[in-house]
PDB file of C-alpha atoms and ligand atoms in Angstrom:
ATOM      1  CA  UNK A   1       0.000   0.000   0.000  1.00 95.00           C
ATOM      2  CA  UNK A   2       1.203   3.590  -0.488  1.00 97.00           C
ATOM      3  CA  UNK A   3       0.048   6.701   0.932  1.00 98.00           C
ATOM      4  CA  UNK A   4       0.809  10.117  -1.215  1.00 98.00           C
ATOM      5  CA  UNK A   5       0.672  13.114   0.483  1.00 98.00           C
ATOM      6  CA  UNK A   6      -1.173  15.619  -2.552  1.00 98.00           C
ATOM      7  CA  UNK A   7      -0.968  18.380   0.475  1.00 98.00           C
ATOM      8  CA  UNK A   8       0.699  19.170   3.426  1.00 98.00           C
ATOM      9  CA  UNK A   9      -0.246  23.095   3.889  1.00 98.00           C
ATOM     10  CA  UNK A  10      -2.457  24.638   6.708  1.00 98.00           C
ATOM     11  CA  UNK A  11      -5.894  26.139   5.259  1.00 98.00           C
ATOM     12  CA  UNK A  12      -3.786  29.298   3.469  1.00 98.00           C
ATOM     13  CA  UNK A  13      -1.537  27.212   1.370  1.00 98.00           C
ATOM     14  CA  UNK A  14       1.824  28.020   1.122  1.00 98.00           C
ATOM     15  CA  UNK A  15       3.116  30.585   0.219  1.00 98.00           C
ATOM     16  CA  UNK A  16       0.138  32.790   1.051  1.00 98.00           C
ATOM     17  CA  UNK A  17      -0.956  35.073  -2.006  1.00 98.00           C
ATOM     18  CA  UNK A  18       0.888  38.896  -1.382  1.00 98.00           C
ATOM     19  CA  UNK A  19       2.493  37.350   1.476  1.00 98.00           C
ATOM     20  CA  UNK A  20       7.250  38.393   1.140  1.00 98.00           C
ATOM     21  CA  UNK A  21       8.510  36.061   3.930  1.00 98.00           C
ATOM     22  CA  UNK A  22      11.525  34.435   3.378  1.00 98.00           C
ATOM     23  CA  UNK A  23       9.808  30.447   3.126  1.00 98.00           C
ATOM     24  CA  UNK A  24       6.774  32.099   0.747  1.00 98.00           C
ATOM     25  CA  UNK A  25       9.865  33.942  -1.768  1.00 98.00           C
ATOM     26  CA  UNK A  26      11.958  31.029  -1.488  1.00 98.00           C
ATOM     27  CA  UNK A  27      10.642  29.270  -4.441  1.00 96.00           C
ATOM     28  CA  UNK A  28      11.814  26.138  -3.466  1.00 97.00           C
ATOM     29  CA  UNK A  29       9.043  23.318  -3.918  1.00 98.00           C
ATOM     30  CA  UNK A  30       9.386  21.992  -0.675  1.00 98.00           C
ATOM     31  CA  UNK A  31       8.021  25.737   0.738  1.00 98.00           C
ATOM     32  CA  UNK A  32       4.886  25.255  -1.487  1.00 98.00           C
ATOM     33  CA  UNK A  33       1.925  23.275   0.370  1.00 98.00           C
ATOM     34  CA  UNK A  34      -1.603  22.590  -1.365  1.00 98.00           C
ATOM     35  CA  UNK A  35      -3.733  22.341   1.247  1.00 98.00           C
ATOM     36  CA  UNK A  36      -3.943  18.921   3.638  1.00 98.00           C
ATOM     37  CA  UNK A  37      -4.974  16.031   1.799  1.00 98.00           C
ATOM     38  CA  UNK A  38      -3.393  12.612   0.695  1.00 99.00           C
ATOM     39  CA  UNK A  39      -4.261   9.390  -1.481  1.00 98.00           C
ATOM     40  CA  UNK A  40      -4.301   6.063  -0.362  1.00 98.00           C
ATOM     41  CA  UNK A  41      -3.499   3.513  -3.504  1.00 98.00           C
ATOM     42  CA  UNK A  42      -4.066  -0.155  -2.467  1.00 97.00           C
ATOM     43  CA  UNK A  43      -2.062  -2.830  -3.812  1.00 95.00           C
ATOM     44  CA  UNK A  44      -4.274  -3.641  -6.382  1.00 95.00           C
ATOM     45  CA  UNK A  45      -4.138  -0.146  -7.753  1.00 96.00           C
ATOM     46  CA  UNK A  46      -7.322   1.545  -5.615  1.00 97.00           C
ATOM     47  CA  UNK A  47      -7.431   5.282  -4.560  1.00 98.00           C
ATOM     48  CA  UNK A  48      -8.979   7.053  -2.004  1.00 98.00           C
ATOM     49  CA  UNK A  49      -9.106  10.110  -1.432  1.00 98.00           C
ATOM     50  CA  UNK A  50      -8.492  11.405   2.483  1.00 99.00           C
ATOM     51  CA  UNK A  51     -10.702  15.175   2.171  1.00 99.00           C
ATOM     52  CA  UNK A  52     -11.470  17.082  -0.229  1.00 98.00           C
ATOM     53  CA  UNK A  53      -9.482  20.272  -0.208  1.00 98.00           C
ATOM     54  CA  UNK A  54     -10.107  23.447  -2.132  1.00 98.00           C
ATOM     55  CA  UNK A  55      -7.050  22.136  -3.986  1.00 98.00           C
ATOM     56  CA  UNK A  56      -7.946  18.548  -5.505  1.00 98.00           C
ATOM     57  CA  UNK A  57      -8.509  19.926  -8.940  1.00 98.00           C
ATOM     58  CA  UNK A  58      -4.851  20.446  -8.672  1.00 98.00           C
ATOM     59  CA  UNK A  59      -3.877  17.481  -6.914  1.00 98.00           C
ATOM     60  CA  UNK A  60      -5.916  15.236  -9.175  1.00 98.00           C
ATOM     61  CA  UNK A  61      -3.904  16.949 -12.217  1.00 98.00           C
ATOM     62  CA  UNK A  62      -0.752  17.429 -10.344  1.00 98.00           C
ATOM     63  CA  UNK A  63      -0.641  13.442  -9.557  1.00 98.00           C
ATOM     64  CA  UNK A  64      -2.652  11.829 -12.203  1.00 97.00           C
ATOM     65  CA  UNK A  65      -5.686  10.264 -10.029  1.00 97.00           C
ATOM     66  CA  UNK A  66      -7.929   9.337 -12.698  1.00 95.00           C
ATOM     67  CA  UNK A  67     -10.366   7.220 -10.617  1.00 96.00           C
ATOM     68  CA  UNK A  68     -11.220   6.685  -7.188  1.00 97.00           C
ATOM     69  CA  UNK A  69     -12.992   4.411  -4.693  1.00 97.00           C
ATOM     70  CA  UNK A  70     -14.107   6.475  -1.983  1.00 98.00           C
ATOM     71  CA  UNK A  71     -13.556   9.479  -0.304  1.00 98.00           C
ATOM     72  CA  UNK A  72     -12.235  10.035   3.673  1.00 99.00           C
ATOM     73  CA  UNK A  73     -13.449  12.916   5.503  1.00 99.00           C
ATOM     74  CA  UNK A  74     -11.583  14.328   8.656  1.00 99.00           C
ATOM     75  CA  UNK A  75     -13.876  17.090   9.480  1.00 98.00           C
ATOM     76  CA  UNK A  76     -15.500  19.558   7.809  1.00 98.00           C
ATOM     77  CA  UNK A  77     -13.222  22.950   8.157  1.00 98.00           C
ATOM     78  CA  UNK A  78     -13.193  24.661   4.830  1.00 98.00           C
ATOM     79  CA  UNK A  79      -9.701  23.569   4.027  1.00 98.00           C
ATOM     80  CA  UNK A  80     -10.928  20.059   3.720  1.00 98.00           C
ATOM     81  CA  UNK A  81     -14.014  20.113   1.994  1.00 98.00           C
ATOM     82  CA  UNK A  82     -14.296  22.859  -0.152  1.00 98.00           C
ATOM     83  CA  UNK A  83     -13.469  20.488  -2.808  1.00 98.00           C
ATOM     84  CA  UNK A  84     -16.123  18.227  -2.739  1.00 98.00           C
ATOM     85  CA  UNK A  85     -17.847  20.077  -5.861  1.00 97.00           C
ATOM     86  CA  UNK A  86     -14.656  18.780  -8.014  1.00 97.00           C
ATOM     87  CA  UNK A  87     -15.341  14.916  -6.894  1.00 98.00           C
ATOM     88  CA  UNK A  88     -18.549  15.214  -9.957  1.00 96.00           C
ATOM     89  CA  UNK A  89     -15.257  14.779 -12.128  1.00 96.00           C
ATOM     90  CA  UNK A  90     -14.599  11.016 -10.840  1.00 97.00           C
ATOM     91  CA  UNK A  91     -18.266   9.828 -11.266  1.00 96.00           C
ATOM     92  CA  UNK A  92     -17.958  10.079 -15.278  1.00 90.00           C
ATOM     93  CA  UNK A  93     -15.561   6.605 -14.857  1.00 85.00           C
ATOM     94  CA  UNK A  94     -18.322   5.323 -12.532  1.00 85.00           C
ATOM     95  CA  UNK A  95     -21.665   3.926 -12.737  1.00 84.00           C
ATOM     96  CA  UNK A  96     -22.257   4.486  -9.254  1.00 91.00           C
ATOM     97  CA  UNK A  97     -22.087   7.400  -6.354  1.00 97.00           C
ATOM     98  CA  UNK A  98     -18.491   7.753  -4.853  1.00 98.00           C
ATOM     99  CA  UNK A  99     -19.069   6.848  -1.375  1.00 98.00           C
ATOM    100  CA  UNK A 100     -18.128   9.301   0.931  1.00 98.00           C
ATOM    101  CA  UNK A 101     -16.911   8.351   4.611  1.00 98.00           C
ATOM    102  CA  UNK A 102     -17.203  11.067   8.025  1.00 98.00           C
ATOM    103  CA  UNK A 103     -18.762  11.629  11.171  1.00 98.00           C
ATOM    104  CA  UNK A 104     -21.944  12.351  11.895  1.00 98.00           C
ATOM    105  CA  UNK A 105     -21.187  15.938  12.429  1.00 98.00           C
ATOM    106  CA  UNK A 106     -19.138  16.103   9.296  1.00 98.00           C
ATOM    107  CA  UNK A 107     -21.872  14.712   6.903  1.00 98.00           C
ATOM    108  CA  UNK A 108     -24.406  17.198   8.379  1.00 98.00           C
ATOM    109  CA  UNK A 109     -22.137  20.155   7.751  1.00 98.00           C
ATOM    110  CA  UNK A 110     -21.493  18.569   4.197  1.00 98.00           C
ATOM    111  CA  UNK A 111     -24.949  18.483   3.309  1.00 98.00           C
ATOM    112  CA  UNK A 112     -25.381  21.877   4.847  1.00 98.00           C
ATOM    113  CA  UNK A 113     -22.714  23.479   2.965  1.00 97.00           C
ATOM    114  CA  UNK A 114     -23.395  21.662  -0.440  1.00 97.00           C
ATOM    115  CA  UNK A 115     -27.131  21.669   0.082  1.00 96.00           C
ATOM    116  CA  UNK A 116     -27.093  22.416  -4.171  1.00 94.00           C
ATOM    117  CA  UNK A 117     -25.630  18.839  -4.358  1.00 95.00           C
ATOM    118  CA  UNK A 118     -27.155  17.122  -1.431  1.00 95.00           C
ATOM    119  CA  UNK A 119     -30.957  18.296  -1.892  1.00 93.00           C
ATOM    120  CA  UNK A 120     -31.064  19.838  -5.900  1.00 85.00           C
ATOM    121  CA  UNK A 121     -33.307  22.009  -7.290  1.00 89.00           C
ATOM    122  CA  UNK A 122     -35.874  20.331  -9.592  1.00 88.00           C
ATOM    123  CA  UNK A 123     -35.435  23.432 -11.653  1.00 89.00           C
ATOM    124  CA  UNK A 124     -31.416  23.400 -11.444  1.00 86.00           C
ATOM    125  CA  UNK A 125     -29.797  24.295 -15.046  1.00 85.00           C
ATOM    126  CA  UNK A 126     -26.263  24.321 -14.350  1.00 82.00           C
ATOM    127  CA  UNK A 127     -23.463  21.702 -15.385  1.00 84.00           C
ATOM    128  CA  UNK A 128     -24.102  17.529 -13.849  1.00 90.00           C
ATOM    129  CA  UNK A 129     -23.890  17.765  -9.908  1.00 94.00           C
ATOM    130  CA  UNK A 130     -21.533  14.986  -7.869  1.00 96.00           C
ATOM    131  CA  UNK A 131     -22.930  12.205  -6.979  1.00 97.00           C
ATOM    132  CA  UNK A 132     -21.581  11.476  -3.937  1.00 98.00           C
ATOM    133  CA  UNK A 133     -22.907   8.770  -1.121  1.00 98.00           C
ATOM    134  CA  UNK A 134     -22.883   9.565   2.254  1.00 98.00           C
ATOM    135  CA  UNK A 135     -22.179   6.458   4.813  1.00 98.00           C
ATOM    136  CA  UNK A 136     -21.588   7.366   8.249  1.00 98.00           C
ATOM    137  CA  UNK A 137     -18.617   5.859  10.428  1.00 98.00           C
ATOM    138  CA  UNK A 138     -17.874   5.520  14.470  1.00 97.00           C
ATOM    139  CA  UNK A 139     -14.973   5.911  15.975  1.00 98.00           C
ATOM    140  CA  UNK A 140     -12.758   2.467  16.630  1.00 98.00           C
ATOM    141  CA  UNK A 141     -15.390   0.843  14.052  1.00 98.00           C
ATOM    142  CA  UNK A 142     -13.470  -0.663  11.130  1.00 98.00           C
ATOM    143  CA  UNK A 143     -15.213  -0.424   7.667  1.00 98.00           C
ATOM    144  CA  UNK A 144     -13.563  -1.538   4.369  1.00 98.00           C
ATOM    145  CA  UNK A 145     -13.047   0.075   1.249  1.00 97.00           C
ATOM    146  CA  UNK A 146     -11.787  -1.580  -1.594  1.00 94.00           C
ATOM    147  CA  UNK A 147     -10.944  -4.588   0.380  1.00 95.00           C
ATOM    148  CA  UNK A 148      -8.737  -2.471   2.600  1.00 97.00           C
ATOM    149  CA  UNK A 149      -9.813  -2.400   6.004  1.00 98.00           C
ATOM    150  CA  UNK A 150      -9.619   1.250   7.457  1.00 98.00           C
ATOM    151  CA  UNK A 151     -10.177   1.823  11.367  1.00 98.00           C
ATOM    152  CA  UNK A 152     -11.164   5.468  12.341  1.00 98.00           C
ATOM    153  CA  UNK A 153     -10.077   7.166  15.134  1.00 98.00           C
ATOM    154  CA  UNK A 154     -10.988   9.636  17.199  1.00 98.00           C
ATOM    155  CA  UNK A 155      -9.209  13.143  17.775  1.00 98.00           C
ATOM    156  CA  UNK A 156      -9.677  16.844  18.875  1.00 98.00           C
ATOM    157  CA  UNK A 157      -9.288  19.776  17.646  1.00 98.00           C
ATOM    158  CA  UNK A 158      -9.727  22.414  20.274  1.00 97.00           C
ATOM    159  CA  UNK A 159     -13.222  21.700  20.981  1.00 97.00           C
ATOM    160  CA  UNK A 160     -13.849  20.137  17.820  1.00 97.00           C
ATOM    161  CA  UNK A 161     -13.847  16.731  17.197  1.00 98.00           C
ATOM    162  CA  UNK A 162     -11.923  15.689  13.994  1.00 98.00           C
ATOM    163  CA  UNK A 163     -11.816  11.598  12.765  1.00 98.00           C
ATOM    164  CA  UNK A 164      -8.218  10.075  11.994  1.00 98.00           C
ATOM    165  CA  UNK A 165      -8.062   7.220   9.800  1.00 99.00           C
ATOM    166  CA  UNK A 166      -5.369   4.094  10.177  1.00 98.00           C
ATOM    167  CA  UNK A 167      -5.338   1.780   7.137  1.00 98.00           C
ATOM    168  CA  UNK A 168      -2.451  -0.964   7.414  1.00 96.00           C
ATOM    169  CA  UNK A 169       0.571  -0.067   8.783  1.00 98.00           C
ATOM    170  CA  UNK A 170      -0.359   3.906   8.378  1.00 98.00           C
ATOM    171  CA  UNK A 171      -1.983   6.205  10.641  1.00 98.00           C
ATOM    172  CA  UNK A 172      -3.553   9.636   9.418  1.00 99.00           C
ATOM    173  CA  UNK A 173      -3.976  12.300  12.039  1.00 98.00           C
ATOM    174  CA  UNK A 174      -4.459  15.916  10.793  1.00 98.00           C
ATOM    175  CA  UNK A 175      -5.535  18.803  12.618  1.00 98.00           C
ATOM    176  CA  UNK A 176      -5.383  17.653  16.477  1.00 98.00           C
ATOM    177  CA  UNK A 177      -3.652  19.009  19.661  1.00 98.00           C
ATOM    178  CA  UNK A 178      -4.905  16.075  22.002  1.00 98.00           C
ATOM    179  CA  UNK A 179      -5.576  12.597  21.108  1.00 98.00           C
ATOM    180  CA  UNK A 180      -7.906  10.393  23.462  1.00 98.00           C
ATOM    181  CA  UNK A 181      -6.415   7.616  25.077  1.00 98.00           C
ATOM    182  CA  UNK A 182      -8.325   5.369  23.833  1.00 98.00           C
ATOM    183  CA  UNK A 183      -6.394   6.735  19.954  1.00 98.00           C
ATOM    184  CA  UNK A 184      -3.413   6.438  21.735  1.00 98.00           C
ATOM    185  CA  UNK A 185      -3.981   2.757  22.684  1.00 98.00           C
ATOM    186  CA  UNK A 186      -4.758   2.302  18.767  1.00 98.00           C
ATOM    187  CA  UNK A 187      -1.715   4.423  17.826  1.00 98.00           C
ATOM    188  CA  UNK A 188       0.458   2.801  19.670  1.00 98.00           C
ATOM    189  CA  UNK A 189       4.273   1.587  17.771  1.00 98.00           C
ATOM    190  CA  UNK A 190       2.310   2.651  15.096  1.00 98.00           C
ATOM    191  CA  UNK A 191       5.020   1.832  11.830  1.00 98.00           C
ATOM    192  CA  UNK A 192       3.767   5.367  10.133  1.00 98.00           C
ATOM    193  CA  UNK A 193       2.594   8.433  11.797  1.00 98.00           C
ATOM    194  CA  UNK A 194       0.731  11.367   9.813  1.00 98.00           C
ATOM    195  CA  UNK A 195       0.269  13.873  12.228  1.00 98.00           C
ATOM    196  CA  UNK A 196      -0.402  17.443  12.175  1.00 98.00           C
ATOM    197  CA  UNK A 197       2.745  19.826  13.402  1.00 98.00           C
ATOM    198  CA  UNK A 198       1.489  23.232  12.697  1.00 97.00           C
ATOM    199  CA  UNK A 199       4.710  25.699  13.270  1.00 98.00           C
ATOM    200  CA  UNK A 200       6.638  26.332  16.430  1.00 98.00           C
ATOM    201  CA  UNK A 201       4.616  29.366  17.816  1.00 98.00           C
ATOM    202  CA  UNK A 202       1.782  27.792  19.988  1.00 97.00           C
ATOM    203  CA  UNK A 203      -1.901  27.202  18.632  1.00 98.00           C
ATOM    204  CA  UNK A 204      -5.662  26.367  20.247  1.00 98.00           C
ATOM    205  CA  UNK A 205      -6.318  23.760  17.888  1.00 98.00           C
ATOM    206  CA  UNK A 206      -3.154  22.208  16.612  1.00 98.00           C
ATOM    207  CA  UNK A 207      -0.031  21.009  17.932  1.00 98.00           C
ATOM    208  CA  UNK A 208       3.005  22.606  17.176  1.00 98.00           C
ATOM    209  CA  UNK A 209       6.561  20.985  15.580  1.00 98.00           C
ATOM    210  CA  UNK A 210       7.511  20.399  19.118  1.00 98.00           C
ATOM    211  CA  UNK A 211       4.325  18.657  20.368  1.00 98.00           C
ATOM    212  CA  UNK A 212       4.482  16.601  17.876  1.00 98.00           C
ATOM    213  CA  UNK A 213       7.417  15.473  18.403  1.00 98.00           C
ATOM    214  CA  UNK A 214       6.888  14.307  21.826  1.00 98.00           C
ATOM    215  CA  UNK A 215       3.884  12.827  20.877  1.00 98.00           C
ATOM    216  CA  UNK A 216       5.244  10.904  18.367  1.00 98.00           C
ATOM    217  CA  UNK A 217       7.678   9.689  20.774  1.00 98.00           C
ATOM    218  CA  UNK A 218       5.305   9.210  23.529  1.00 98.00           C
ATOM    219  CA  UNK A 219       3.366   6.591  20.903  1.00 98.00           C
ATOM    220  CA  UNK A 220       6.999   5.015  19.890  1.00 98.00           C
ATOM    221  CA  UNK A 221       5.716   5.375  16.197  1.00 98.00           C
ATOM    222  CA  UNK A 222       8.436   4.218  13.934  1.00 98.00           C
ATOM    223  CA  UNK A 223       8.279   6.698  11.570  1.00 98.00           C
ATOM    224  CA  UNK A 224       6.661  10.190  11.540  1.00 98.00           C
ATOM    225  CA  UNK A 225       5.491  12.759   8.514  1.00 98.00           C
ATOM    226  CA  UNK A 226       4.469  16.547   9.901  1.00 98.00           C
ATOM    227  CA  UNK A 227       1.690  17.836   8.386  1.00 98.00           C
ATOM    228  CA  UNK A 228      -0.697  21.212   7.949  1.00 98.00           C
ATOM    229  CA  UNK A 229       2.118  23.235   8.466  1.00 98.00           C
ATOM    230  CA  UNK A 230       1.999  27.247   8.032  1.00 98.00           C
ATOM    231  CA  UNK A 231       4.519  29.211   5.509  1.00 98.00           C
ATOM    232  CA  UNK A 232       6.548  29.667   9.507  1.00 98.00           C
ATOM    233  CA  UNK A 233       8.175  26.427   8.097  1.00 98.00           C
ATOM    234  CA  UNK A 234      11.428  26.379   5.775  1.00 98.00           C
ATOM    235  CA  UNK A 235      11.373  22.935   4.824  1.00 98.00           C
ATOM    236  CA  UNK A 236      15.388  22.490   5.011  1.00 98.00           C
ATOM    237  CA  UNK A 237      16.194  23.976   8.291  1.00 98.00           C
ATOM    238  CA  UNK A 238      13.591  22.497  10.150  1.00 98.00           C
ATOM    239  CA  UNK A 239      13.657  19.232   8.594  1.00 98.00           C
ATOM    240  CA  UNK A 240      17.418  18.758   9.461  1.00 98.00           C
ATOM    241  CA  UNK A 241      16.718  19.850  13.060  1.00 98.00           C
ATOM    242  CA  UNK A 242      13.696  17.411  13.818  1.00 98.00           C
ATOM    243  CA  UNK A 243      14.602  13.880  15.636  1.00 98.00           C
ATOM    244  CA  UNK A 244      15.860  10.488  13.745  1.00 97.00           C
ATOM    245  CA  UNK A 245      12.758   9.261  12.392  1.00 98.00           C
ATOM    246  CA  UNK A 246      10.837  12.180  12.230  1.00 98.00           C
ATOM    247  CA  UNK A 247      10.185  14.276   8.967  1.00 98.00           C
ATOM    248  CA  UNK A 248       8.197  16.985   7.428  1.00 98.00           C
ATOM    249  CA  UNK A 249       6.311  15.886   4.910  1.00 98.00           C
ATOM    250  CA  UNK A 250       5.808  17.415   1.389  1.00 98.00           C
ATOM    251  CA  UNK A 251       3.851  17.808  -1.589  1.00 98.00           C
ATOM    252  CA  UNK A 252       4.348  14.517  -3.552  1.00 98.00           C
ATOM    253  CA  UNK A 253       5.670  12.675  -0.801  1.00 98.00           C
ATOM    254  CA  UNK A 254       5.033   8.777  -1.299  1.00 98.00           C
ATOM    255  CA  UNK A 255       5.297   6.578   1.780  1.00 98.00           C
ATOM    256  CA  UNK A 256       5.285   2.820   1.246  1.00 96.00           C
ATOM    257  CA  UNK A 257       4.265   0.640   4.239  1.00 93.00           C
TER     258      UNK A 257
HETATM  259 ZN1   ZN B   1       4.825  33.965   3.992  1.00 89.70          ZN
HETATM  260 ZN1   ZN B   2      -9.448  22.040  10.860  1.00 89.70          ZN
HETATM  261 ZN1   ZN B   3      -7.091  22.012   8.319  1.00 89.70          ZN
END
């Protein structure tokens, strides 16, 4: 299985439009971050998709994904599914809805915010909608897609709760600061850790480089990729700084596990 990261950037992107720090002028692709998202490809060739960001056209074009299975929601900040409109593109190789995966709280705000897709308008003219099919998960409840089973987890963000997804010997945890201990039971040796390191300066609702870190340690996870972070990140220096084992991630990074 392999797990491609198509985004790694906090809900901005980086570099931020207008924006003349030294990481958003440096010009070096490992300073530019689509916003947080990645692909799961199963051996036998499957994708699918973890969120929707306001990105994927991109991604999808960026890194070829020409079909997928399903689609994993986290939560439903704007950075991860404002691109839910652009999934319409991968029902023309399918005869059926994508299924879509979340929370209960996430698929009400989904249908809330995409109400055009969820509940149309008899009298709607505009271009074919997505046909998307909503299935909704518990925490610690495995499910399968594509013959890969996928456990989610559960995490918070501040005071909201976000899902985190572990899929064979990978788990994905964006935007958290505190992970229940019943995650942390799941997480535990884990052989690959996604997990969201923000930037050094503190935050309410995600941990920073440094937290990370720890709790990386903490869960003895074998190897780690930082995600979400803000254009505060140079890629080089803080990359060479962080622990043995423990990495930033980047835009077209592919992890095998
Ligand atoms: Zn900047
Ligand atoms: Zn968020
Ligand atoms: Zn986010």
């Amino acid at each position: 299985m392999k797990l491609s990261i198509l985004g790694c950037g906090t809900s901005t992107g980086v570099p931020i439009p207008g924006c003349t720090c030294e990481v958003c002028t440096s010009g070096d692709p490992k300073n530019e971050r689509m916003r947080t998202s990645a692909l799961i490809t199963t051996d036998s060739g499957e994708n699918i998709l973890i969120d929707a960001s306001p990105d994927l056209h991109q991604q999808a074009l960026r890194f070829k994904i020409n079909r997928l299975e399903a689609v994993l929601y986290t939560h439903a900040h704007a950075d991860h599914i404002l691109g839910t409109d652009d999934l319409r593109v991968f029902n023309f190789s399918r005869n059926a809805p994508l299924p879509c995966y979340g929370d209960r709280e996430t698929l009400t705000q989904l249908k809330d915010f995409f109400r055009y897709i969820f509940e149309p308008n008899p009298n709607y003219e505009g271009g074919l909608l997505a046909k998307l099919e909503l299935n909704e998960i518990e925490p610690y409840s495995t499910f399968s897609v594509a013959e890969l089973p996928i456990t989610p987890f559960a995490l918070s963000h501040g005071s909201s709760p976000v899902t985190g997804y572990k899929f064979g010997d990978i788990a994905y945890a964006t935007d958290c600061n505190y992970l229940p201990s019943e995650t942390e039971e799941l997480l535990r040796n884990v052989p690959v850790l996604i997990l969201d390191g923000l930037r050094h300066k503190a935050h309410k609702t995600h941990f920073t480089i440094d937290q990370a870190v720890a709790k990386a340690q903490e869960l003895g996870a074998k190897r780690t990729y930082l995600i979400h972070m803000t254009h505060d990140v140079d890629y080089h220096s803080v990359n060479k700084a962080l622990p043995a084992g423990i990495e930033l991630a980047y835009d077209g990074l592919q992890i095998e596990a």
